[in-house]
XYZ file of C-alpha atoms in Angstrom:
650
model
C 85.654 -60.152 -20.493
C 85.066 -62.279 -23.661
C 88.407 -64.057 -23.341
C 87.944 -64.755 -19.679
C 84.502 -66.269 -20.445
C 85.973 -68.420 -22.866
C 88.828 -69.711 -20.898
C 86.443 -70.498 -18.056
C 84.105 -72.562 -20.145
C 87.192 -74.318 -21.760
C 88.439 -75.115 -18.591
C 85.092 -76.536 -17.264
C 84.571 -78.449 -20.226
C 87.969 -79.884 -20.223
C 87.581 -81.214 -16.615
C 84.206 -82.662 -17.453
C 85.590 -84.582 -20.370
C 88.766 -85.903 -18.623
C 86.417 -87.112 -15.835
C 83.871 -89.031 -18.287
C 86.508 -90.569 -20.701
C 90.162 -90.594 -21.836
C 89.101 -91.589 -25.378
C 90.439 -89.114 -27.615
C 87.539 -89.181 -30.032
C 85.388 -88.354 -27.494
C 87.632 -85.402 -26.687
C 87.600 -84.068 -30.229
C 83.788 -84.353 -30.105
C 83.429 -82.166 -27.142
C 86.076 -79.974 -28.512
C 83.997 -79.336 -31.407
C 80.763 -78.800 -29.426
C 82.729 -76.411 -27.312
C 84.000 -74.361 -30.349
C 80.203 -74.217 -31.502
C 79.136 -72.854 -28.354
C 81.824 -70.166 -28.131
C 80.977 -68.866 -31.336
C 77.332 -68.684 -30.536
C 78.104 -66.532 -27.155
C 80.550 -64.314 -29.375
C 77.664 -63.715 -31.837
C 75.086 -62.823 -28.874
C 77.642 -60.611 -27.198
C 78.460 -58.656 -30.548
C 74.560 -58.238 -31.020
C 74.222 -56.334 -27.520
C 77.294 -54.338 -28.115
C 75.517 -52.993 -31.453
C 72.382 -52.307 -29.602
C 74.209 -50.441 -26.767
C 75.962 -48.271 -29.439
C 72.683 -47.734 -31.185
C 71.142 -46.346 -27.734
C 74.257 -44.040 -27.268
C 73.701 -42.730 -30.671
C 70.067 -41.800 -29.761
C 70.919 -40.314 -26.517
C 73.544 -38.183 -28.201
C 70.803 -36.959 -30.789
C 68.324 -35.867 -27.902
C 71.158 -34.148 -25.982
C 71.881 -32.283 -29.278
C 68.021 -31.241 -29.648
C 67.921 -29.910 -25.919
C 70.914 -27.848 -26.584
C 69.111 -26.411 -29.726
C 65.919 -25.737 -27.169
C 68.024 -23.963 -24.706
C 69.625 -21.880 -27.433
C 66.116 -20.820 -28.589
C 64.799 -19.969 -25.041
C 68.012 -17.611 -24.385
C 67.125 -16.050 -27.602
C 63.436 -15.380 -26.514
C 64.678 -14.106 -23.023
C 66.985 -11.760 -25.009
C 64.060 -10.418 -26.912
C 61.937 -10.109 -23.680
C 64.791 -8.101 -21.842
C 64.700 -5.965 -25.030
C 60.940 -5.539 -24.750
C 61.220 -4.525 -21.021
C 63.990 -2.168 -21.763
C 61.636 -0.514 -24.253
C 58.662 -0.374 -21.751
C 60.880 1.177 -19.173
C 62.031 3.806 -21.758
C 58.361 4.535 -22.465
C 57.616 4.837 -18.644
C 60.586 7.129 -18.100
C 59.281 9.526 -20.844
C 55.701 9.464 -19.349
C 57.276 10.333 -15.864
C 59.317 13.155 -17.436
C 56.058 14.345 -19.069
C 54.237 14.210 -15.878
C 57.122 16.194 -14.105
C 56.851 18.705 -16.627
C 53.156 19.211 -16.112
C 53.098 18.733 -12.226
C 49.996 16.386 -12.470
C 49.278 12.786 -13.273
C 45.468 13.350 -13.746
C 45.556 12.317 -17.516
C 46.718 8.748 -16.950
C 44.432 5.776 -16.523
C 45.726 2.518 -15.459
C 43.471 -0.441 -14.256
C 44.799 -3.491 -12.453
C 43.392 -7.098 -12.405
C 42.627 -9.324 -9.381
C 46.214 -9.792 -8.689
C 47.376 -6.030 -9.214
C 48.788 -6.498 -12.577
C 48.090 -3.731 -15.210
C 45.500 -4.548 -17.773
C 44.504 -2.548 -21.014
C 43.828 0.957 -20.598
C 40.305 2.188 -20.496
C 37.367 0.539 -18.657
C 36.360 -2.585 -20.550
C 33.720 -4.966 -19.527
C 35.964 -8.125 -19.572
C 36.802 -10.651 -16.803
C 39.971 -8.516 -15.730
C 37.919 -5.502 -15.201
C 35.120 -7.046 -13.258
C 37.889 -8.856 -11.118
C 39.247 -5.394 -10.381
C 35.731 -3.831 -9.305
C 35.355 -6.836 -6.988
C 38.608 -6.625 -5.457
C 38.201 -2.962 -4.504
C 34.339 -3.324 -3.337
C 33.478 -3.021 0.534
C 29.863 -3.190 1.783
C 29.339 -1.848 5.575
C 26.103 -2.240 7.351
C 24.647 -0.782 10.638
C 21.241 -2.206 11.800
C 19.129 -1.934 14.983
C 15.645 -3.233 15.097
C 13.237 -4.506 17.715
C 9.897 -4.229 19.482
C 8.521 -3.190 22.851
C 5.763 -2.331 24.945
C 5.096 0.128 27.685
C 3.814 -0.556 31.429
C 0.326 0.207 30.378
C 0.468 -2.459 27.712
C 0.686 -0.225 24.802
C 3.620 0.232 22.309
C 6.986 1.576 22.772
C 6.446 4.633 20.689
C 8.591 6.954 22.754
C 11.577 7.213 24.487
C 12.710 8.608 27.716
C 14.842 11.830 27.050
C 15.479 14.813 29.062
C 13.809 17.823 27.331
C 15.736 21.002 25.933
C 18.839 18.929 25.117
C 18.553 17.618 21.520
C 21.605 15.395 21.810
C 20.192 11.904 21.956
C 19.018 9.434 24.446
C 20.418 6.797 26.739
C 20.415 3.900 24.210
C 20.031 0.559 25.820
C 16.497 -0.525 26.063
C 15.480 3.001 25.285
C 15.382 3.040 21.329
C 11.741 3.164 19.888
C 12.937 3.263 16.257
C 14.235 0.799 13.746
C 17.323 1.869 11.679
C 19.177 0.586 9.055
C 22.156 2.163 7.113
C 23.907 0.525 4.106
C 27.164 1.817 2.682
C 28.883 1.005 -0.689
C 32.424 1.880 -1.288
C 34.293 1.352 -4.594
C 37.998 2.109 -4.248
C 40.780 2.673 -6.984
C 38.012 3.789 -9.655
C 41.068 4.634 -11.805
C 43.433 1.872 -10.765
C 45.852 1.459 -7.876
C 49.086 2.278 -9.513
C 51.597 4.621 -8.302
C 51.262 6.981 -11.463
C 47.442 7.328 -11.279
C 44.795 9.410 -9.261
C 43.364 7.139 -6.648
C 39.658 7.692 -6.596
C 37.121 6.211 -4.213
C 33.321 6.521 -4.294
C 31.008 6.239 -1.246
C 27.244 5.996 -1.010
C 25.292 5.381 2.172
C 21.420 4.895 2.217
C 19.441 4.520 5.505
C 16.054 3.447 6.082
C 14.373 4.348 9.394
C 11.287 3.797 11.155
C 10.339 6.386 13.887
C 7.566 6.094 16.268
C 5.244 4.288 13.727
C 5.488 0.372 13.396
C 3.288 -1.467 11.449
C 2.753 -4.855 9.929
C 5.106 -6.422 7.282
C 2.758 -5.677 4.295
C 2.315 -2.045 5.131
C 5.636 -0.933 6.562
C 6.810 0.834 3.393
C 3.497 2.979 3.394
C 3.300 3.992 6.916
C 6.101 5.638 8.775
C 9.022 4.720 6.766
C 11.784 7.270 5.956
C 14.400 6.788 3.384
C 17.425 9.063 3.007
C 20.769 9.489 1.146
C 23.163 9.874 3.964
C 26.474 9.940 1.809
C 27.242 10.384 -1.855
C 30.880 11.623 -2.463
C 34.045 10.790 -4.209
C 37.470 11.219 -2.540
C 40.703 11.310 -4.571
C 44.415 11.260 -3.725
C 47.610 10.807 -5.502
C 46.902 13.743 -7.736
C 49.683 15.976 -6.545
C 53.171 14.367 -7.555
C 55.009 16.154 -4.729
C 52.363 15.408 -2.030
C 50.484 12.154 -3.070
C 48.978 11.757 0.486
C 46.887 14.840 0.108
C 42.950 14.100 -0.482
C 40.351 15.953 -2.056
C 36.571 15.107 -1.578
C 33.375 16.599 -2.665
C 29.411 15.480 -2.305
C 27.667 14.632 0.763
C 29.221 12.938 3.592
C 29.469 11.980 7.153
C 32.194 14.804 7.940
C 34.524 13.822 10.761
C 31.972 13.092 13.173
C 32.479 12.237 16.872
C 30.002 10.565 19.038
C 29.329 8.848 22.280
C 27.881 5.529 21.355
C 26.146 4.566 24.565
C 23.981 7.859 24.647
C 23.524 8.071 20.975
C 25.041 11.486 21.094
C 27.107 13.136 18.176
C 28.705 16.019 20.039
C 30.511 17.087 16.924
C 28.693 16.715 13.702
C 29.030 19.127 10.801
C 27.936 16.277 8.210
C 26.504 17.536 4.971
C 27.337 19.076 1.351
C 30.691 20.498 0.289
C 34.163 20.120 -0.949
C 37.384 19.900 0.965
C 41.254 18.918 1.140
C 42.721 16.656 3.935
C 45.957 15.228 4.863
C 47.876 18.493 4.166
C 51.262 17.675 6.222
C 51.939 20.501 8.637
C 54.961 18.803 10.268
C 53.008 18.481 13.568
C 49.625 17.268 12.267
C 47.375 16.983 9.086
C 45.103 19.874 7.992
C 41.546 19.387 6.987
C 39.747 22.345 5.416
C 36.415 22.243 3.758
C 33.549 24.443 2.595
C 30.076 23.146 3.576
C 26.745 24.623 2.454
C 23.507 24.115 4.400
C 20.173 24.620 2.538
C 16.665 24.783 3.842
C 13.531 25.538 1.849
C 10.940 25.002 4.435
C 10.605 26.189 8.103
C 8.317 23.570 9.631
C 10.542 21.663 11.905
C 7.849 20.545 14.126
C 7.068 24.108 15.316
C 3.202 24.900 15.815
C 3.448 28.715 15.397
C 2.463 28.426 11.662
C -1.161 27.266 12.113
C -2.911 24.961 14.591
C -6.261 23.483 14.102
C -6.852 21.499 17.223
C -3.712 19.423 17.702
C -2.696 19.300 14.017
C 0.189 21.498 12.844
C 0.276 22.856 9.325
C 3.057 21.638 7.507
C 2.856 23.456 4.175
C 5.485 26.025 5.175
C 7.971 26.198 2.067
C 9.629 29.534 2.183
C 11.062 31.487 -0.756
C 12.735 34.756 -1.656
C 12.537 36.293 -4.878
C 16.028 36.684 -5.150
C 17.279 33.988 -3.037
C 14.842 31.191 -2.711
C 15.323 29.280 0.630
C 17.638 29.716 3.659
C 21.536 29.228 2.977
C 24.148 28.602 5.528
C 27.870 29.040 4.678
C 30.474 27.105 6.515
C 34.091 27.169 6.612
C 35.503 24.516 8.575
C 39.301 23.823 9.467
C 40.738 21.103 11.497
C 44.443 19.968 12.449
C 44.312 16.345 13.395
C 46.657 13.605 14.043
C 48.500 15.604 16.542
C 50.646 13.152 18.683
C 50.448 14.216 22.306
C 51.159 12.459 25.445
C 50.379 9.080 23.893
C 47.225 10.071 22.071
C 46.121 12.059 19.337
C 44.640 15.657 19.647
C 42.523 17.439 16.988
C 41.977 21.183 16.844
C 38.781 22.517 15.222
C 37.648 26.002 13.910
C 34.548 27.148 11.892
C 33.289 30.413 10.580
C 29.690 30.515 9.625
C 27.487 32.925 7.827
C 23.594 32.965 7.373
C 22.323 35.200 4.485
C 19.269 37.159 5.525
C 16.485 38.313 3.578
C 12.716 38.606 3.172
C 11.039 35.124 2.905
C 7.468 34.209 1.863
C 5.454 31.340 2.932
C 3.611 29.069 0.609
C 0.509 28.937 3.095
C 0.020 32.588 3.096
C 1.761 33.433 6.243
C 3.202 37.089 6.637
C 6.505 37.217 5.118
C 9.660 36.574 7.511
C 12.337 39.057 7.575
C 15.714 37.424 8.832
C 18.758 39.462 9.263
C 22.248 38.604 8.303
C 24.102 36.487 11.019
C 27.635 35.462 11.209
C 29.409 33.301 13.980
C 32.257 31.060 14.938
C 33.013 27.915 16.906
C 36.226 26.474 18.140
C 37.306 23.583 20.154
C 39.288 20.393 20.535
C 38.998 16.643 20.610
C 41.373 14.230 22.088
C 41.483 10.417 21.950
C 43.736 8.381 23.936
C 44.241 4.426 23.537
C 45.422 2.534 26.502
C 45.892 -0.828 27.926
C 48.099 -3.753 26.567
C 47.231 -6.560 23.727
C 47.499 -10.065 24.393
C 51.227 -9.972 23.609
C 51.882 -7.501 26.318
C 52.419 -4.571 23.718
C 50.715 -0.974 24.182
C 47.412 -0.691 22.429
C 47.564 2.039 19.629
C 44.826 1.215 17.370
C 41.729 3.456 17.488
C 38.047 2.024 17.646
C 36.395 0.018 16.509
C 39.459 -2.186 17.210
C 37.960 -4.874 19.587
C 41.098 -5.303 21.757
C 41.808 -1.673 22.698
C 40.601 0.435 25.434
C 40.457 4.216 25.133
C 39.231 7.290 26.582
C 38.422 10.644 24.913
C 37.624 14.261 25.801
C 36.236 17.147 23.865
C 35.142 20.665 24.393
C 33.508 23.261 21.860
C 32.176 26.776 22.048
C 30.110 28.670 19.564
C 28.452 32.014 19.175
C 25.985 33.699 16.454
C 25.330 31.410 13.556
C 27.649 28.883 15.106
C 25.498 28.501 18.008
C 23.585 25.852 16.074
C 26.494 23.483 15.911
C 25.753 22.230 12.623
C 25.380 23.197 8.951
C 21.819 23.186 8.784
C 20.550 26.791 8.828
C 17.585 25.486 11.005
C 19.202 22.556 12.900
C 15.896 21.288 14.206
C 15.355 24.314 16.002
C 14.708 27.685 14.107
C 16.787 29.899 16.271
C 17.225 32.917 13.894
C 17.984 36.542 13.986
C 15.074 38.323 12.573
C 11.939 40.598 14.003
C 9.162 38.477 12.382
C 10.458 35.169 13.540
C 10.902 36.215 17.033
C 7.574 37.640 17.003
C 5.855 34.461 16.142
C 7.984 32.506 18.496
C 7.237 35.035 21.187
C 11.034 35.576 22.149
C 11.176 38.635 24.120
C 13.904 40.663 25.130
C 14.343 41.565 29.048
C 12.742 45.118 28.423
C 9.677 43.478 26.973
C 10.383 44.273 23.336
C 10.425 41.532 20.613
C 13.844 40.206 19.871
C 15.278 41.535 16.650
C 18.493 39.453 16.695
C 18.373 36.295 19.079
C 20.867 34.423 17.079
C 23.424 37.172 16.914
C 23.593 37.016 20.561
C 23.317 33.171 21.088
C 26.044 31.157 22.310
C 26.591 27.653 23.331
C 29.364 25.434 25.017
C 29.544 21.600 25.235
C 32.089 19.258 26.871
C 32.191 15.660 27.143
C 34.269 12.585 28.395
C 33.980 8.941 27.279
C 35.895 5.675 28.171
C 35.701 2.116 27.009
C 37.423 -0.235 29.136
C 37.925 -3.875 28.126
C 38.879 -5.159 31.669
C 39.135 -8.777 31.180
C 38.542 -11.237 28.368
C 34.782 -11.438 29.714
C 34.220 -8.136 31.259
C 34.261 -4.613 29.724
C 32.528 -1.148 30.784
C 31.746 2.104 28.950
C 30.947 5.188 30.860
C 30.507 8.994 29.776
C 29.846 12.363 30.998
C 28.338 15.370 29.217
C 27.626 19.102 29.911
C 26.046 21.632 27.715
C 25.431 25.422 28.186
C 23.006 27.022 25.753
C 21.714 30.695 25.497
C 19.369 31.297 22.627
C 19.886 34.918 22.996
C 16.417 36.248 24.074
C 14.019 35.385 26.858
C 12.088 32.089 25.962
C 8.298 32.499 25.975
C 5.306 29.980 25.614
C 1.936 30.857 24.590
C -0.700 28.738 26.067
C -4.118 28.431 24.159
C -6.986 29.205 26.829
C -9.366 26.843 25.193
C -7.092 23.540 24.868
C -4.416 24.435 27.367
C -1.966 23.236 24.829
C 1.472 25.114 24.153
C 0.441 26.575 20.853
C 3.059 29.365 20.308
C 0.491 31.446 18.749
C -1.880 33.995 20.370
C -5.567 33.536 20.838
C -8.269 35.203 22.571
C -7.886 34.573 26.341
C -4.549 32.896 25.951
C -1.712 33.562 28.052
C 2.149 33.947 27.612
C 4.591 32.593 30.026
C 8.316 33.724 29.988
C 11.557 32.223 31.365
C 15.320 32.809 30.906
C 16.756 32.364 27.453
C 19.484 30.135 28.655
C 19.638 26.576 29.852
C 22.180 23.854 30.715
C 22.239 20.039 30.826
C 24.462 17.866 32.796
C 24.470 14.183 32.603
C 26.321 10.690 32.788
C 25.805 7.144 31.790
C 27.522 3.845 32.591
C 27.083 0.350 30.791
C 28.946 -2.759 32.142
C 28.548 -6.113 30.161
C 29.725 -9.475 32.006
C 29.950 -12.683 29.962
C 28.793 -15.915 31.623
C 29.659 -18.075 28.789
C 31.370 -17.368 25.387
C 27.988 -16.533 23.908
C 25.798 -15.148 26.767
C 26.293 -11.773 28.614
C 24.493 -9.740 31.019
C 24.610 -5.908 30.320
C 22.834 -3.162 32.179
C 22.693 0.622 32.058
C 22.302 3.270 34.594
C 22.266 7.077 33.781
C 21.111 10.565 34.868
C 20.363 13.844 33.078
C 19.410 17.233 34.690
C 18.085 20.102 32.868
C 18.317 23.702 34.404
C 15.507 25.830 33.050
C 13.410 23.743 30.702
C 12.399 26.000 27.698
C 10.480 23.467 25.589
C 7.506 23.005 28.114
C 5.210 19.880 28.072
C 1.684 19.005 28.662
C 0.380 17.030 31.639
C -3.215 16.181 32.594
C -4.966 17.618 35.369
C -7.370 15.323 37.517
C -10.370 16.995 35.634
C -8.756 16.152 32.313
C -7.555 19.472 31.358
C -4.098 20.040 30.424
C -1.402 21.800 32.264
C 2.174 23.143 31.330
C 4.092 22.557 34.640
C 7.423 21.705 32.843
C 8.157 25.149 31.181
C 10.674 27.154 32.961
C 11.508 24.582 35.643
C 14.309 22.280 36.331
C 14.593 18.624 37.143
C 16.419 15.227 36.426
C 15.485 11.994 34.549
C 17.117 8.631 35.538
C 16.920 5.592 33.330
C 17.873 2.115 34.238
C 18.091 -0.942 32.025
C 18.838 -4.618 32.310
C 19.354 -6.793 29.299
C 20.397 -10.532 29.043
C 22.294 -10.639 25.851
C 23.249 -13.225 23.415
C 26.837 -11.810 22.307
C 30.054 -13.253 21.167
C 33.359 -12.859 22.676
C 35.886 -11.587 20.633
C 38.082 -14.426 19.080
C 41.290 -14.339 16.998
C 40.038 -15.020 13.451
C 43.341 -16.925 12.922
C 43.980 -18.898 15.855
C 40.476 -18.788 17.199
C 41.638 -17.925 20.791
C 39.889 -15.556 23.002
C 41.366 -11.981 23.184
C 40.996 -9.204 25.670
C 37.836 -7.170 25.411
C 34.809 -7.178 23.361
C 32.520 -4.137 24.114
C 31.873 -3.444 20.422
C 31.639 -7.010 19.476
C 28.347 -7.663 17.490
C 25.870 -9.143 16.882
C 23.753 -8.773 19.892
C 20.203 -10.298 20.605
C 18.700 -8.484 23.434
C 15.924 -9.089 26.162
C 15.507 -5.831 27.835
C 13.421 -4.232 30.636
C 13.863 -0.265 31.209
C 12.602 1.817 34.175
C 12.718 5.473 34.120
C 11.806 8.100 36.775
C 11.949 11.764 36.726
C 11.286 14.891 38.666
C 7.650 16.389 39.341
C 8.877 19.381 37.643
C 9.211 17.651 34.304
C 5.809 16.025 34.425
C 4.439 16.420 30.651
C 7.704 16.548 28.997
C 8.890 12.912 29.303
C 7.477 9.673 28.072
C 5.193 11.295 25.494
C 4.173 10.401 22.039
C 1.845 13.107 21.354
C 0.704 16.440 22.447
C -2.069 14.617 24.609
C 0.815 13.415 26.928
C 0.317 9.772 26.564
C 1.368 7.067 27.934
C 3.260 8.810 30.725
C 2.556 12.517 30.126
C 0.934 12.743 33.525
C 3.313 10.320 35.434
C 6.892 10.542 37.206
C 7.916 7.114 36.212
C 7.370 4.584 33.390
C 8.457 1.075 32.122
C 9.319 -0.451 28.920
C 9.737 -4.194 27.982
C 11.149 -5.652 24.682
C 13.606 -7.232 22.486
C 15.957 -5.763 19.937
C 18.914 -6.655 17.816
C 21.972 -4.543 16.721
C 24.701 -5.386 14.140
C 27.489 -3.357 12.368
C 30.186 -4.523 10.174
């Protein structure tokens, strides 16, 4: 390139020189000038080449350093592989030790927010706190509101059929405030494959029944606080069957309910311990022991002592050897049995109430209760149906919003299991024992006092329930229920001669009325919901209950102001009807924000309601009462309630 440049310059210079002058002296001068310029160009080019060589040297030095760094990285990777190999060897030894012991209870591995293992042992560092937060859930149920009756007074009652004890038609007919708070902490020992997986659940409820007072005094008057659940559940503790779970404490025990009737038709919740998810091939086995404790026998009964209309509540019982009453329950259930597109659950119970002589703290005569055992059996069947938005069959159970479903159940029990629960009183006090039946005036057909009513008692219960999400803006729920109950002895009611009130104790001039010991209830309820907009819906309720042979009685006023007890031993029906404009969201997909089918269980709901109830003349005095005086509808056959309410659960 240098030679070409020089030649070009020479030719150009020569041409210029020949064009200007042919004088040789001028040519020599120009030639000298040209040689000087050529030398300068050559020097500049040599300087540039020297700089290029220097730059190449620097690049080669940098490449050498990069190669050295790569060599160091490869050495570090080799060390890391060696460390991983050592860790795997240690894990293999640990698994071998677990295999020899058959248990993994003595391992303890925590994970951080990303699920990665952290140092063993609970340390209050950031990783441990993130692990707790990641595994923490909080659930709430709340309903609250206020209402007034057609006479202008408070809604401190509900319209409910007597002698049933299984809930009320809910919409516009709930006179209480109830809130349930549940905390659950999962993976207390970590969530690795080689650790025992332990969860903790605690539920607290706050309730106000018929008493509603101002904000400043609500925690003093009428409030009830209770621990509803407090239990631990663990799994992955048997290496060969990690799905098996163990639980212990106080819990809601596999409850089944009809939501619109507030009816828990199968509820053995209580204290105990059990094992679940034991694989039988065709289903999973749940088996538990539950204990029921009762240290008092008040339960709203007035046979203890009556002063006017006030019932003495100081009725703590004790036995010198056994203290209070105790019910043993052994419950076994086979669930998750696939059948005809749904799931079947088979249920069986054995129960035993230990008898004894129990003494009252208020000075009553001792109570002699005989030993009583019994059993219960039945089934529960759940069947989802309908199609999802994508046209696939619905398979998810409630409370999945988009599914429709129906369910049926039947149970039958006798003896101690006639109580259908783990509480030895279960709100009724139906026992086998001479003294108790003497106080309750339970009389055999031959006129003698029953000595073992609970041993002869029996109960059967059947239900059906359907929730149908028909379209994206219309859904409906409906249910039917039947119950037969035989308390094992003739029912009797003592009427105080002075007050005319059912006192259940004898007095001078008092009378005793008798009726059969068996009773049955048949009823049904429907609740449709229709959305006018995405947020506003109209819903209603229509239901009826019929009781045959009311054994609970009830007080109604005569025209002269005295009380009468027409409802005892009689039969009749109750109808409840509610209309409730409601602010209520449609169900929307949280990812796409598109409306999906269904929404019966969407919450929250903000309701304005009006409720009308009507009942048979034979049930006067037993419906619409809030006290033994029979107000506000104790002497009526119909009643009204107006109010507002909200409900939410998540």
